[in-house]
Amino acid sequence: MDREDASPFVRGVLPSWVREGSRLPGELCRKLPMDTVRAARIAAGVHLAFRGSVTAVELALTLGQKTTVPAPAAPHALVVRRGARTPSVRVLLPALPGECVVHVPLPDRAPDEVVKVYLPETVEVRVDGVVAVGGTLEPGSPQPLWAVYGDSITQGWSASEPGLAWPSLVAERLGLDLVNLAFAGAARGEVLAADAVAASGAAAVAIAWGTNAWSSLPTDADAVAQTTRLFLTAVRQGLPQVPLVVVSPLLRPDAERKKNRFGATHAEMRTAMEAAVRDFARINGDAQLRLVPGADLVPTDELADGLHPGDTGHRSLADAVAPAVAEGLGLVATAPDGRHGGTATRHATSHP
């Protein structure tokens, strides 16, 4: 059996990832802060899309350093899934770093149905090749590209396994190829990160950051507003017409009314970001910019640790964002049970 180049099967990445094992291009990694560069080596949302009659694939992998684990019980495994509403199957990986070949059984399915194999987020990983077992193998058809920028919540922190973070859920429902450009503990709204989004060629964009601006990367409300304006400007320089959704920071119970070291509450930062989005849309006549206010999207009991959504919280967030993205692309958002609309309609989306 001949080993094929894995690149045609890989989804959820910019072209740089296949060469460099990072969700950011190398030239940007040489300029961005080290915590962002390290987070970019986590394969958040990265998967292989297969179709055809094969019963299994063998993946040649190179496993590297351990990463910051996105959830306490995150699996050190490949995760095989036919869709977000179907049970997943985990294929355990070797504990030690280095080259390995992993046999991955694929579920029964129609030959034209796509099955996804999500890469682990517990270690740095590179896919060196793929071998078809027991039939023909083709890549899943490319879908419109959706680029998402954000922090640990958007990267998928506290989702129980890869593919269950809210950006992956939205992409699954709307038939999009997600590129997750979210960086746990490191999202500052840097213009260089905005440039990566702007150069992605995405058909749609979402931005969801700001929680870290209260504490681990502290700033104030004025700085959040100005950073939001600059980030949107940079994205629009490369993608002037695509639908662009901004999700303001989610509820953070420990910080809503408490001032940080620079005198700003979390609620004030959220208000500043939302005002900046509305002002940007008004001043620039940007009819494709949509705001999803974050305060009421994920209730307290769906926060796994008081800050990050668990699986239920990620589903609630996906329910809120999917209709805004769908509206911009002229699509119909489906609820998790396959119905049109569903719980997604309970959240407010505003045209600034």
C-alpha positions as YAML, in Angstrom:
chain: A
units: angstrom
residues:
- id: 1
  name: MET
  ca: [0.00, 0.00, 0.00]
- id: 2
  name: ASP
  ca: [1.38, 3.38, -1.04]
- id: 3
  name: ARG
  ca: [1.54, 6.29, 1.35]
- id: 4
  name: GLU
  ca: [-0.21, 9.41, 0.06]
- id: 5
  name: ASP
  ca: [0.53, 13.02, 0.81]
- id: 6
  name: ALA
  ca: [-1.83, 14.03, 3.62]
- id: 7
  name: SER
  ca: [-2.16, 17.67, 2.56]
- id: 8
  name: PRO
  ca: [-5.29, 17.26, 0.37]
- id: 9
  name: PHE
  ca: [-7.15, 15.69, 3.30]
- id: 10
  name: VAL
  ca: [-6.24, 18.25, 5.97]
- id: 11
  name: ARG
  ca: [-8.90, 20.78, 6.96]
- id: 12
  name: GLY
  ca: [-8.94, 23.57, 9.52]
- id: 13
  name: VAL
  ca: [-5.61, 25.09, 8.58]
- id: 14
  name: LEU
  ca: [-3.92, 27.72, 6.50]
- id: 15
  name: PRO
  ca: [-1.39, 26.25, 4.06]
- id: 16
  name: SER
  ca: [1.43, 27.02, 6.51]
- id: 17
  name: TRP
  ca: [0.27, 24.35, 8.98]
- id: 18
  name: VAL
  ca: [1.11, 21.43, 6.72]
- id: 19
  name: ARG
  ca: [4.70, 22.65, 6.41]
- id: 20
  name: GLU
  ca: [5.28, 24.14, 9.84]
- id: 21
  name: GLY
  ca: [2.84, 22.51, 12.26]
- id: 22
  name: SER
  ca: [1.46, 25.90, 13.31]
- id: 23
  name: ARG
  ca: [-1.90, 27.55, 12.74]
- id: 24
  name: LEU
  ca: [0.00, 30.77, 11.99]
- id: 25
  name: PRO
  ca: [2.46, 31.35, 9.14]
- id: 26
  name: GLY
  ca: [6.12, 31.26, 10.14]
- id: 27
  name: GLU
  ca: [6.79, 34.88, 9.23]
- id: 28
  name: LEU
  ca: [4.16, 35.99, 11.76]
- id: 29
  name: CYS
  ca: [5.42, 33.58, 14.43]
- id: 30
  name: ARG
  ca: [8.77, 35.36, 14.29]
- id: 31
  name: LYS
  ca: [7.06, 38.62, 15.30]
- id: 32
  name: LEU
  ca: [4.25, 37.64, 17.66]
- id: 33
  name: PRO
  ca: [4.64, 37.01, 21.44]
- id: 34
  name: MET
  ca: [5.91, 33.59, 22.44]
- id: 35
  name: ASP
  ca: [2.67, 32.59, 24.21]
- id: 36
  name: THR
  ca: [0.74, 33.14, 20.96]
- id: 37
  name: VAL
  ca: [3.32, 31.17, 18.97]
- id: 38
  name: ARG
  ca: [3.12, 28.27, 21.44]
- id: 39
  name: ALA
  ca: [-0.68, 28.25, 21.41]
- id: 40
  name: ALA
  ca: [-0.66, 28.26, 17.60]
- id: 41
  name: ARG
  ca: [1.01, 24.84, 17.66]
- id: 42
  name: ILE
  ca: [-2.10, 23.29, 19.22]
- id: 43
  name: ALA
  ca: [-4.12, 21.64, 16.43]
- id: 44
  name: ALA
  ca: [-7.39, 23.30, 17.46]
- id: 45
  name: GLY
  ca: [-10.11, 22.24, 15.04]
- id: 46
  name: VAL
  ca: [-7.59, 20.62, 12.70]
- id: 47
  name: HIS
  ca: [-8.82, 17.39, 11.13]
- id: 48
  name: LEU
  ca: [-8.62, 15.16, 8.08]
- id: 49
  name: ALA
  ca: [-11.70, 14.78, 5.87]
- id: 50
  name: PHE
  ca: [-12.09, 11.40, 4.14]
- id: 51
  name: ARG
  ca: [-14.65, 9.90, 1.81]
- id: 52
  name: GLY
  ca: [-14.73, 6.77, -0.34]
- id: 53
  name: SER
  ca: [-15.10, 3.08, 0.40]
- id: 54
  name: VAL
  ca: [-12.10, 2.63, 2.71]
- id: 55
  name: THR
  ca: [-12.70, 0.78, 5.96]
- id: 56
  name: ALA
  ca: [-9.67, 2.32, 7.66]
- id: 57
  name: VAL
  ca: [-6.68, 4.57, 7.17]
- id: 58
  name: GLU
  ca: [-3.17, 4.39, 8.53]
- id: 59
  name: LEU
  ca: [-1.79, 7.77, 9.49]
- id: 60
  name: ALA
  ca: [1.92, 8.47, 9.70]
- id: 61
  name: LEU
  ca: [2.33, 11.04, 12.47]
- id: 62
  name: THR
  ca: [5.11, 12.85, 14.21]
- id: 63
  name: LEU
  ca: [4.20, 13.63, 17.82]
- id: 64
  name: GLY
  ca: [6.06, 16.47, 19.51]
- id: 65
  name: GLN
  ca: [5.97, 18.33, 22.78]
- id: 66
  name: LYS
  ca: [3.02, 18.29, 25.12]
- id: 67
  name: THR
  ca: [0.72, 21.28, 24.85]
- id: 68
  name: THR
  ca: [-1.40, 23.08, 27.41]
- id: 69
  name: VAL
  ca: [-4.32, 20.67, 27.75]
- id: 70
  name: PRO
  ca: [-7.62, 22.35, 26.78]
- id: 71
  name: ALA
  ca: [-9.67, 20.32, 29.27]
- id: 72
  name: PRO
  ca: [-8.84, 18.26, 32.38]
- id: 73
  name: ALA
  ca: [-9.77, 15.01, 30.63]
- id: 74
  name: ALA
  ca: [-8.77, 15.92, 27.06]
- id: 75
  name: PRO
  ca: [-8.04, 12.68, 25.22]
- id: 76
  name: HIS
  ca: [-4.54, 11.87, 24.01]
- id: 77
  name: ALA
  ca: [-6.16, 10.38, 20.96]
- id: 78
  name: LEU
  ca: [-7.42, 10.88, 17.44]
- id: 79
  name: VAL
  ca: [-11.18, 11.47, 17.42]
- id: 80
  name: VAL
  ca: [-13.23, 9.99, 14.58]
- id: 81
  name: ARG
  ca: [-16.61, 11.56, 13.89]
- id: 82
  name: ARG
  ca: [-19.18, 11.41, 11.08]
- id: 83
  name: GLY
  ca: [-20.80, 14.61, 12.33]
- id: 84
  name: ALA
  ca: [-21.28, 16.69, 15.45]
- id: 85
  name: ARG
  ca: [-24.53, 14.84, 16.25]
- id: 86
  name: THR
  ca: [-23.06, 11.34, 15.99]
- id: 87
  name: PRO
  ca: [-21.02, 9.49, 18.64]
- id: 88
  name: SER
  ca: [-17.27, 9.80, 18.30]
- id: 89
  name: VAL
  ca: [-14.65, 7.06, 18.43]
- id: 90
  name: ARG
  ca: [-11.26, 7.64, 20.02]
- id: 91
  name: VAL
  ca: [-8.05, 6.04, 18.76]
- id: 92
  name: LEU
  ca: [-5.36, 6.26, 21.43]
- id: 93
  name: LEU
  ca: [-1.90, 7.54, 20.54]
- id: 94
  name: PRO
  ca: [1.54, 6.49, 21.81]
- id: 95
  name: ALA
  ca: [2.56, 8.22, 25.02]
- id: 96
  name: LEU
  ca: [6.07, 9.12, 23.86]
- id: 97
  name: PRO
  ca: [6.98, 11.72, 21.23]
- id: 98
  name: GLY
  ca: [8.38, 10.70, 17.86]
- id: 99
  name: GLU
  ca: [7.25, 9.12, 14.60]
- id: 100
  name: CYS
  ca: [4.45, 6.57, 14.64]
- id: 101
  name: VAL
  ca: [1.87, 4.92, 12.39]
- id: 102
  name: VAL
  ca: [-1.67, 4.71, 13.77]
- id: 103
  name: HIS
  ca: [-4.39, 2.44, 12.40]
- id: 104
  name: VAL
  ca: [-7.71, 4.33, 12.36]
- id: 105
  name: PRO
  ca: [-10.91, 2.33, 11.65]
- id: 106
  name: LEU
  ca: [-13.58, 4.36, 9.87]
- id: 107
  name: PRO
  ca: [-17.32, 3.92, 10.54]
- id: 108
  name: ASP
  ca: [-19.78, 2.38, 8.09]
- id: 109
  name: ARG
  ca: [-21.14, 5.08, 5.80]
- id: 110
  name: ALA
  ca: [-22.14, 5.86, 2.23]
- id: 111
  name: PRO
  ca: [-19.12, 6.28, -0.09]
- id: 112
  name: ASP
  ca: [-19.86, 9.99, -0.61]
- id: 113
  name: GLU
  ca: [-20.31, 10.69, 3.12]
- id: 114
  name: VAL
  ca: [-17.42, 12.51, 4.78]
- id: 115
  name: VAL
  ca: [-15.84, 11.21, 7.97]
- id: 116
  name: LYS
  ca: [-13.55, 13.48, 9.97]
- id: 117
  name: VAL
  ca: [-10.52, 12.48, 12.01]
- id: 118
  name: TYR
  ca: [-9.62, 15.23, 14.49]
- id: 119
  name: LEU
  ca: [-6.03, 15.56, 15.60]
- id: 120
  name: PRO
  ca: [-5.13, 15.59, 19.30]
- id: 121
  name: GLU
  ca: [-4.74, 18.88, 21.13]
- id: 122
  name: THR
  ca: [-2.61, 17.39, 23.91]
- id: 123
  name: VAL
  ca: [0.60, 17.32, 21.84]
- id: 124
  name: GLU
  ca: [2.12, 19.08, 18.89]
- id: 125
  name: VAL
  ca: [1.46, 16.87, 15.87]
- id: 126
  name: ARG
  ca: [2.34, 16.67, 12.20]
- id: 127
  name: VAL
  ca: [0.66, 14.39, 9.65]
- id: 128
  name: ASP
  ca: [3.34, 12.91, 7.40]
- id: 129
  name: GLY
  ca: [1.19, 10.68, 5.21]
- id: 130
  name: VAL
  ca: [-1.91, 8.53, 4.86]
- id: 131
  name: VAL
  ca: [-2.50, 4.99, 3.59]
- id: 132
  name: ALA
  ca: [-5.93, 3.72, 2.48]
- id: 133
  name: VAL
  ca: [-6.99, 0.34, 3.86]
- id: 134
  name: GLY
  ca: [-9.72, -1.76, 2.26]
- id: 135
  name: GLY
  ca: [-11.02, 0.47, -0.52]
- id: 136
  name: THR
  ca: [-10.77, 3.77, -2.33]
- id: 137
  name: LEU
  ca: [-9.93, 7.04, -0.59]
- id: 138
  name: GLU
  ca: [-10.71, 10.61, -1.60]
- id: 139
  name: PRO
  ca: [-10.55, 13.94, 0.22]
- id: 140
  name: GLY
  ca: [-13.76, 15.52, 1.39]
- id: 141
  name: SER
  ca: [-14.90, 18.30, -0.92]
- id: 142
  name: PRO
  ca: [-13.58, 21.73, 0.11]
- id: 143
  name: GLN
  ca: [-16.20, 23.97, 1.70]
- id: 144
  name: PRO
  ca: [-16.29, 27.77, 2.07]
- id: 145
  name: LEU
  ca: [-13.57, 28.90, 4.45]
- id: 146
  name: TRP
  ca: [-14.56, 30.44, 7.79]
- id: 147
  name: ALA
  ca: [-11.76, 32.09, 9.80]
- id: 148
  name: VAL
  ca: [-12.29, 32.65, 13.54]
- id: 149
  name: TYR
  ca: [-10.05, 34.67, 15.84]
- id: 150
  name: GLY
  ca: [-10.25, 34.54, 19.61]
- id: 151
  name: ASP
  ca: [-8.93, 33.41, 22.98]
- id: 152
  name: SER
  ca: [-9.10, 30.15, 24.95]
- id: 153
  name: ILE
  ca: [-12.90, 30.00, 24.78]
- id: 154
  name: THR
  ca: [-12.77, 30.14, 20.99]
- id: 155
  name: GLN
  ca: [-9.81, 27.76, 20.81]
- id: 156
  name: GLY
  ca: [-11.99, 25.23, 22.63]
- id: 157
  name: TRP
  ca: [-10.86, 25.27, 26.25]
- id: 158
  name: SER
  ca: [-12.92, 22.89, 28.41]
- id: 159
  name: ALA
  ca: [-14.61, 21.13, 25.48]
- id: 160
  name: SER
  ca: [-14.23, 17.43, 26.26]
- id: 161
  name: GLU
  ca: [-12.64, 16.51, 22.93]
- id: 162
  name: PRO
  ca: [-11.55, 18.05, 19.61]
- id: 163
  name: GLY
  ca: [-14.41, 19.01, 17.31]
- id: 164
  name: LEU
  ca: [-16.77, 20.07, 20.12]
- id: 165
  name: ALA
  ca: [-15.65, 23.69, 20.49]
- id: 166
  name: TRP
  ca: [-18.25, 26.21, 19.35]
- id: 167
  name: PRO
  ca: [-16.43, 27.20, 16.10]
- id: 168
  name: SER
  ca: [-16.25, 23.55, 15.02]
- id: 169
  name: LEU
  ca: [-19.94, 23.06, 15.85]
- id: 170
  name: VAL
  ca: [-20.95, 26.10, 13.79]
- id: 171
  name: ALA
  ca: [-18.80, 24.96, 10.87]
- id: 172
  name: GLU
  ca: [-20.36, 21.49, 11.00]
- id: 173
  name: ARG
  ca: [-23.91, 22.88, 10.97]
- id: 174
  name: LEU
  ca: [-23.30, 25.34, 8.13]
- id: 175
  name: GLY
  ca: [-21.03, 23.21, 5.93]
- id: 176
  name: LEU
  ca: [-17.95, 25.41, 6.36]
- id: 177
  name: ASP
  ca: [-14.24, 24.66, 6.58]
- id: 178
  name: LEU
  ca: [-13.12, 26.27, 9.83]
- id: 179
  name: VAL
  ca: [-9.71, 27.80, 10.39]
- id: 180
  name: ASN
  ca: [-9.48, 28.35, 14.15]
- id: 181
  name: LEU
  ca: [-7.06, 31.21, 14.81]
- id: 182
  name: ALA
  ca: [-7.72, 31.37, 18.54]
- id: 183
  name: PHE
  ca: [-4.90, 31.31, 21.06]
- id: 184
  name: ALA
  ca: [-5.47, 30.34, 24.68]
- id: 185
  name: GLY
  ca: [-4.16, 32.87, 27.17]
- id: 186
  name: ALA
  ca: [-2.64, 34.95, 24.41]
- id: 187
  name: ALA
  ca: [-5.28, 36.78, 22.35]
- id: 188
  name: ARG
  ca: [-4.52, 40.49, 22.59]
- id: 189
  name: GLY
  ca: [-6.16, 41.58, 19.36]
- id: 190
  name: GLU
  ca: [-2.76, 42.04, 17.67]
- id: 191
  name: VAL
  ca: [-2.80, 43.60, 14.22]
- id: 192
  name: LEU
  ca: [-0.48, 40.81, 13.02]
- id: 193
  name: ALA
  ca: [-3.13, 38.24, 13.94]
- id: 194
  name: ALA
  ca: [-5.72, 40.37, 12.13]
- id: 195
  name: ASP
  ca: [-3.40, 40.34, 9.12]
- id: 196
  name: ALA
  ca: [-3.43, 36.52, 9.17]
- id: 197
  name: VAL
  ca: [-7.22, 36.58, 9.12]
- id: 198
  name: ALA
  ca: [-7.23, 39.21, 6.37]
- id: 199
  name: ALA
  ca: [-4.86, 37.13, 4.22]
- id: 200
  name: SER
  ca: [-6.77, 33.86, 4.74]
- id: 201
  name: GLY
  ca: [-9.11, 34.30, 1.77]
- id: 202
  name: ALA
  ca: [-12.01, 33.37, 4.06]
- id: 203
  name: ALA
  ca: [-15.60, 33.62, 2.87]
- id: 204
  name: ALA
  ca: [-16.65, 34.70, 6.37]
- id: 205
  name: VAL
  ca: [-14.96, 35.75, 9.62]
- id: 206
  name: ALA
  ca: [-15.82, 35.70, 13.32]
- id: 207
  name: ILE
  ca: [-13.98, 37.49, 16.14]
- id: 208
  name: ALA
  ca: [-14.48, 36.54, 19.81]
- id: 209
  name: TRP
  ca: [-11.89, 37.72, 22.32]
- id: 210
  name: GLY
  ca: [-11.57, 40.06, 25.28]
- id: 211
  name: THR
  ca: [-11.95, 38.02, 28.47]
- id: 212
  name: ASN
  ca: [-8.19, 37.97, 29.11]
- id: 213
  name: ALA
  ca: [-8.06, 41.77, 28.81]
- id: 214
  name: TRP
  ca: [-9.53, 41.97, 32.32]
- id: 215
  name: SER
  ca: [-6.93, 39.86, 34.14]
- id: 216
  name: SER
  ca: [-4.16, 37.79, 32.56]
- id: 217
  name: LEU
  ca: [-3.49, 40.41, 29.86]
- id: 218
  name: PRO
  ca: [-4.95, 43.40, 31.70]
- id: 219
  name: THR
  ca: [-5.90, 46.64, 30.02]
- id: 220
  name: ASP
  ca: [-8.82, 49.04, 30.21]
- id: 221
  name: ALA
  ca: [-12.05, 49.74, 28.35]
- id: 222
  name: ASP
  ca: [-10.56, 52.48, 26.14]
- id: 223
  name: ALA
  ca: [-7.76, 50.17, 25.02]
- id: 224
  name: VAL
  ca: [-10.25, 47.39, 24.21]
- id: 225
  name: ALA
  ca: [-12.26, 49.81, 22.07]
- id: 226
  name: GLN
  ca: [-9.21, 51.05, 20.17]
- id: 227
  name: THR
  ca: [-7.84, 47.52, 19.69]
- id: 228
  name: THR
  ca: [-11.21, 46.40, 18.33]
- id: 229
  name: ARG
  ca: [-11.23, 49.30, 15.85]
- id: 230
  name: LEU
  ca: [-7.71, 48.55, 14.63]
- id: 231
  name: PHE
  ca: [-8.38, 44.80, 14.37]
- id: 232
  name: LEU
  ca: [-11.54, 45.37, 12.31]
- id: 233
  name: THR
  ca: [-9.70, 47.86, 10.11]
- id: 234
  name: ALA
  ca: [-6.90, 45.38, 9.41]
- id: 235
  name: VAL
  ca: [-9.34, 42.57, 8.60]
- id: 236
  name: ARG
  ca: [-11.32, 44.82, 6.27]
- id: 237
  name: GLN
  ca: [-8.14, 45.83, 4.43]
- id: 238
  name: GLY
  ca: [-7.83, 42.23, 3.24]
- id: 239
  name: LEU
  ca: [-11.47, 41.10, 3.28]
- id: 240
  name: PRO
  ca: [-13.53, 44.21, 2.62]
- id: 241
  name: GLN
  ca: [-16.88, 42.57, 1.78]
- id: 242
  name: VAL
  ca: [-17.16, 39.24, 3.62]
- id: 243
  name: PRO
  ca: [-19.62, 38.67, 6.49]
- id: 244
  name: LEU
  ca: [-17.86, 39.53, 9.76]
- id: 245
  name: VAL
  ca: [-19.37, 38.54, 13.13]
- id: 246
  name: VAL
  ca: [-18.05, 39.94, 16.42]
- id: 247
  name: VAL
  ca: [-18.98, 38.13, 19.65]
- id: 248
  name: SER
  ca: [-18.35, 40.31, 22.69]
- id: 249
  name: PRO
  ca: [-16.99, 38.71, 25.90]
- id: 250
  name: LEU
  ca: [-19.15, 36.14, 27.65]
- id: 251
  name: LEU
  ca: [-20.41, 36.46, 31.19]
- id: 252
  name: ARG
  ca: [-17.55, 36.29, 33.72]
- id: 253
  name: PRO
  ca: [-19.12, 36.11, 37.18]
- id: 254
  name: ASP
  ca: [-15.96, 36.95, 39.12]
- id: 255
  name: ALA
  ca: [-15.27, 40.10, 37.13]
- id: 256
  name: GLU
  ca: [-18.51, 41.67, 35.93]
- id: 257
  name: ARG
  ca: [-18.53, 44.41, 38.59]
- id: 258
  name: LYS
  ca: [-14.98, 44.11, 39.91]
- id: 259
  name: LYS
  ca: [-12.34, 46.56, 38.72]
- id: 260
  name: ASN
  ca: [-9.03, 45.22, 37.43]
- id: 261
  name: ARG
  ca: [-5.65, 46.85, 38.11]
- id: 262
  name: PHE
  ca: [-6.42, 49.56, 35.55]
- id: 263
  name: GLY
  ca: [-9.85, 50.36, 36.96]
- id: 264
  name: ALA
  ca: [-12.06, 48.56, 34.43]
- id: 265
  name: THR
  ca: [-14.78, 45.99, 35.08]
- id: 266
  name: HIS
  ca: [-15.43, 43.13, 32.73]
- id: 267
  name: ALA
  ca: [-18.86, 44.58, 31.95]
- id: 268
  name: GLU
  ca: [-17.29, 47.92, 31.01]
- id: 269
  name: MET
  ca: [-14.88, 46.18, 28.64]
- id: 270
  name: ARG
  ca: [-17.74, 44.32, 26.97]
- id: 271
  name: THR
  ca: [-19.69, 47.57, 26.56]
- id: 272
  name: ALA
  ca: [-16.62, 49.27, 25.07]
- id: 273
  name: MET
  ca: [-16.11, 46.51, 22.51]
- id: 274
  name: GLU
  ca: [-19.77, 46.53, 21.49]
- id: 275
  name: ALA
  ca: [-19.74, 50.32, 21.11]
- id: 276
  name: ALA
  ca: [-16.57, 50.12, 19.01]
- id: 277
  name: VAL
  ca: [-18.19, 47.57, 16.68]
- id: 278
  name: ARG
  ca: [-21.31, 49.70, 16.25]
- id: 279
  name: ASP
  ca: [-19.23, 52.83, 15.63]
- id: 280
  name: PHE
  ca: [-17.06, 51.03, 13.08]
- id: 281
  name: ALA
  ca: [-20.11, 49.81, 11.17]
- id: 282
  name: ARG
  ca: [-21.72, 53.25, 11.20]
- id: 283
  name: ILE
  ca: [-18.63, 55.22, 10.21]
- id: 284
  name: ASN
  ca: [-17.62, 52.81, 7.45]
- id: 285
  name: GLY
  ca: [-21.11, 51.89, 6.25]
- id: 286
  name: ASP
  ca: [-20.26, 48.24, 6.90]
- id: 287
  name: ALA
  ca: [-23.52, 46.37, 6.34]
- id: 288
  name: GLN
  ca: [-21.75, 42.99, 6.56]
- id: 289
  name: LEU
  ca: [-20.59, 43.53, 10.15]
- id: 290
  name: ARG
  ca: [-22.75, 41.81, 12.79]
- id: 291
  name: LEU
  ca: [-22.55, 41.98, 16.56]
- id: 292
  name: VAL
  ca: [-23.56, 39.13, 18.87]
- id: 293
  name: PRO
  ca: [-23.63, 40.53, 22.44]
- id: 294
  name: GLY
  ca: [-21.99, 37.99, 24.73]
- id: 295
  name: ALA
  ca: [-23.41, 38.65, 28.20]
- id: 296
  name: ASP
  ca: [-26.42, 36.33, 27.93]
- id: 297
  name: LEU
  ca: [-25.10, 33.60, 25.62]
- id: 298
  name: VAL
  ca: [-23.76, 31.08, 28.16]
- id: 299
  name: PRO
  ca: [-25.38, 30.89, 31.61]
- id: 300
  name: THR
  ca: [-23.27, 30.42, 34.73]
- id: 301
  name: ASP
  ca: [-24.20, 26.75, 35.13]
- id: 302
  name: GLU
  ca: [-22.72, 26.02, 31.67]
- id: 303
  name: LEU
  ca: [-19.29, 27.38, 32.61]
- id: 304
  name: ALA
  ca: [-17.04, 24.44, 33.48]
- id: 305
  name: ASP
  ca: [-14.72, 26.45, 35.72]
- id: 306
  name: GLY
  ca: [-16.50, 29.76, 36.16]
- id: 307
  name: LEU
  ca: [-14.90, 31.11, 32.99]
- id: 308
  name: HIS
  ca: [-14.77, 28.58, 30.13]
- id: 309
  name: PRO
  ca: [-17.86, 26.86, 28.70]
- id: 310
  name: GLY
  ca: [-18.14, 23.10, 29.02]
- id: 311
  name: ASP
  ca: [-19.66, 21.03, 26.22]
- id: 312
  name: THR
  ca: [-23.17, 22.36, 26.91]
- id: 313
  name: GLY
  ca: [-21.87, 25.93, 26.98]
- id: 314
  name: HIS
  ca: [-20.07, 25.48, 23.68]
- id: 315
  name: ARG
  ca: [-23.34, 24.23, 22.17]
- id: 316
  name: SER
  ca: [-25.17, 27.29, 23.52]
- id: 317
  name: LEU
  ca: [-22.54, 29.55, 22.04]
- id: 318
  name: ALA
  ca: [-22.77, 27.76, 18.69]
- id: 319
  name: ASP
  ca: [-26.56, 28.18, 18.78]
- id: 320
  name: ALA
  ca: [-26.07, 31.93, 19.16]
- id: 321
  name: VAL
  ca: [-23.39, 32.47, 16.53]
- id: 322
  name: ALA
  ca: [-24.58, 30.11, 13.77]
- id: 323
  name: PRO
  ca: [-27.59, 32.24, 12.71]
- id: 324
  name: ALA
  ca: [-25.44, 35.37, 12.41]
- id: 325
  name: VAL
  ca: [-22.88, 33.58, 10.23]
- id: 326
  name: ALA
  ca: [-25.63, 31.90, 8.20]
- id: 327
  name: GLU
  ca: [-27.40, 35.20, 7.60]
- id: 328
  name: GLY
  ca: [-24.23, 36.77, 6.26]
- id: 329
  name: LEU
  ca: [-23.61, 33.87, 3.89]
- id: 330
  name: GLY
  ca: [-27.24, 33.47, 2.83]
- id: 331
  name: LEU
  ca: [-27.49, 30.03, 4.45]
- id: 332
  name: VAL
  ca: [-30.03, 28.41, 6.78]
- id: 333
  name: ALA
  ca: [-28.80, 27.54, 10.26]
- id: 334
  name: THR
  ca: [-30.01, 24.21, 11.63]
- id: 335
  name: ALA
  ca: [-30.51, 23.38, 15.26]
- id: 336
  name: PRO
  ca: [-28.57, 20.44, 16.75]
- id: 337
  name: ASP
  ca: [-31.52, 18.12, 16.15]
- id: 338
  name: GLY
  ca: [-31.55, 18.96, 12.45]
- id: 339
  name: ARG
  ca: [-34.49, 21.37, 12.53]
- id: 340
  name: HIS
  ca: [-34.21, 24.86, 11.05]
- id: 341
  name: GLY
  ca: [-33.78, 27.61, 13.60]
- id: 342
  name: GLY
  ca: [-34.45, 25.94, 16.93]
- id: 343
  name: THR
  ca: [-32.73, 27.38, 19.98]
- id: 344
  name: ALA
  ca: [-30.57, 29.60, 17.80]
- id: 345
  name: THR
  ca: [-33.36, 32.15, 17.52]
- id: 346
  name: ARG
  ca: [-33.43, 32.97, 21.23]
- id: 347
  name: HIS
  ca: [-30.24, 35.06, 21.10]
- id: 348
  name: ALA
  ca: [-30.09, 38.60, 19.78]
- id: 349
  name: THR
  ca: [-27.90, 39.45, 16.84]
- id: 350
  name: SER
  ca: [-27.60, 43.10, 15.94]
- id: 351
  name: HIS
  ca: [-26.65, 44.90, 12.77]
- id: 352
  name: PRO
  ca: [-24.61, 47.75, 14.19]
...
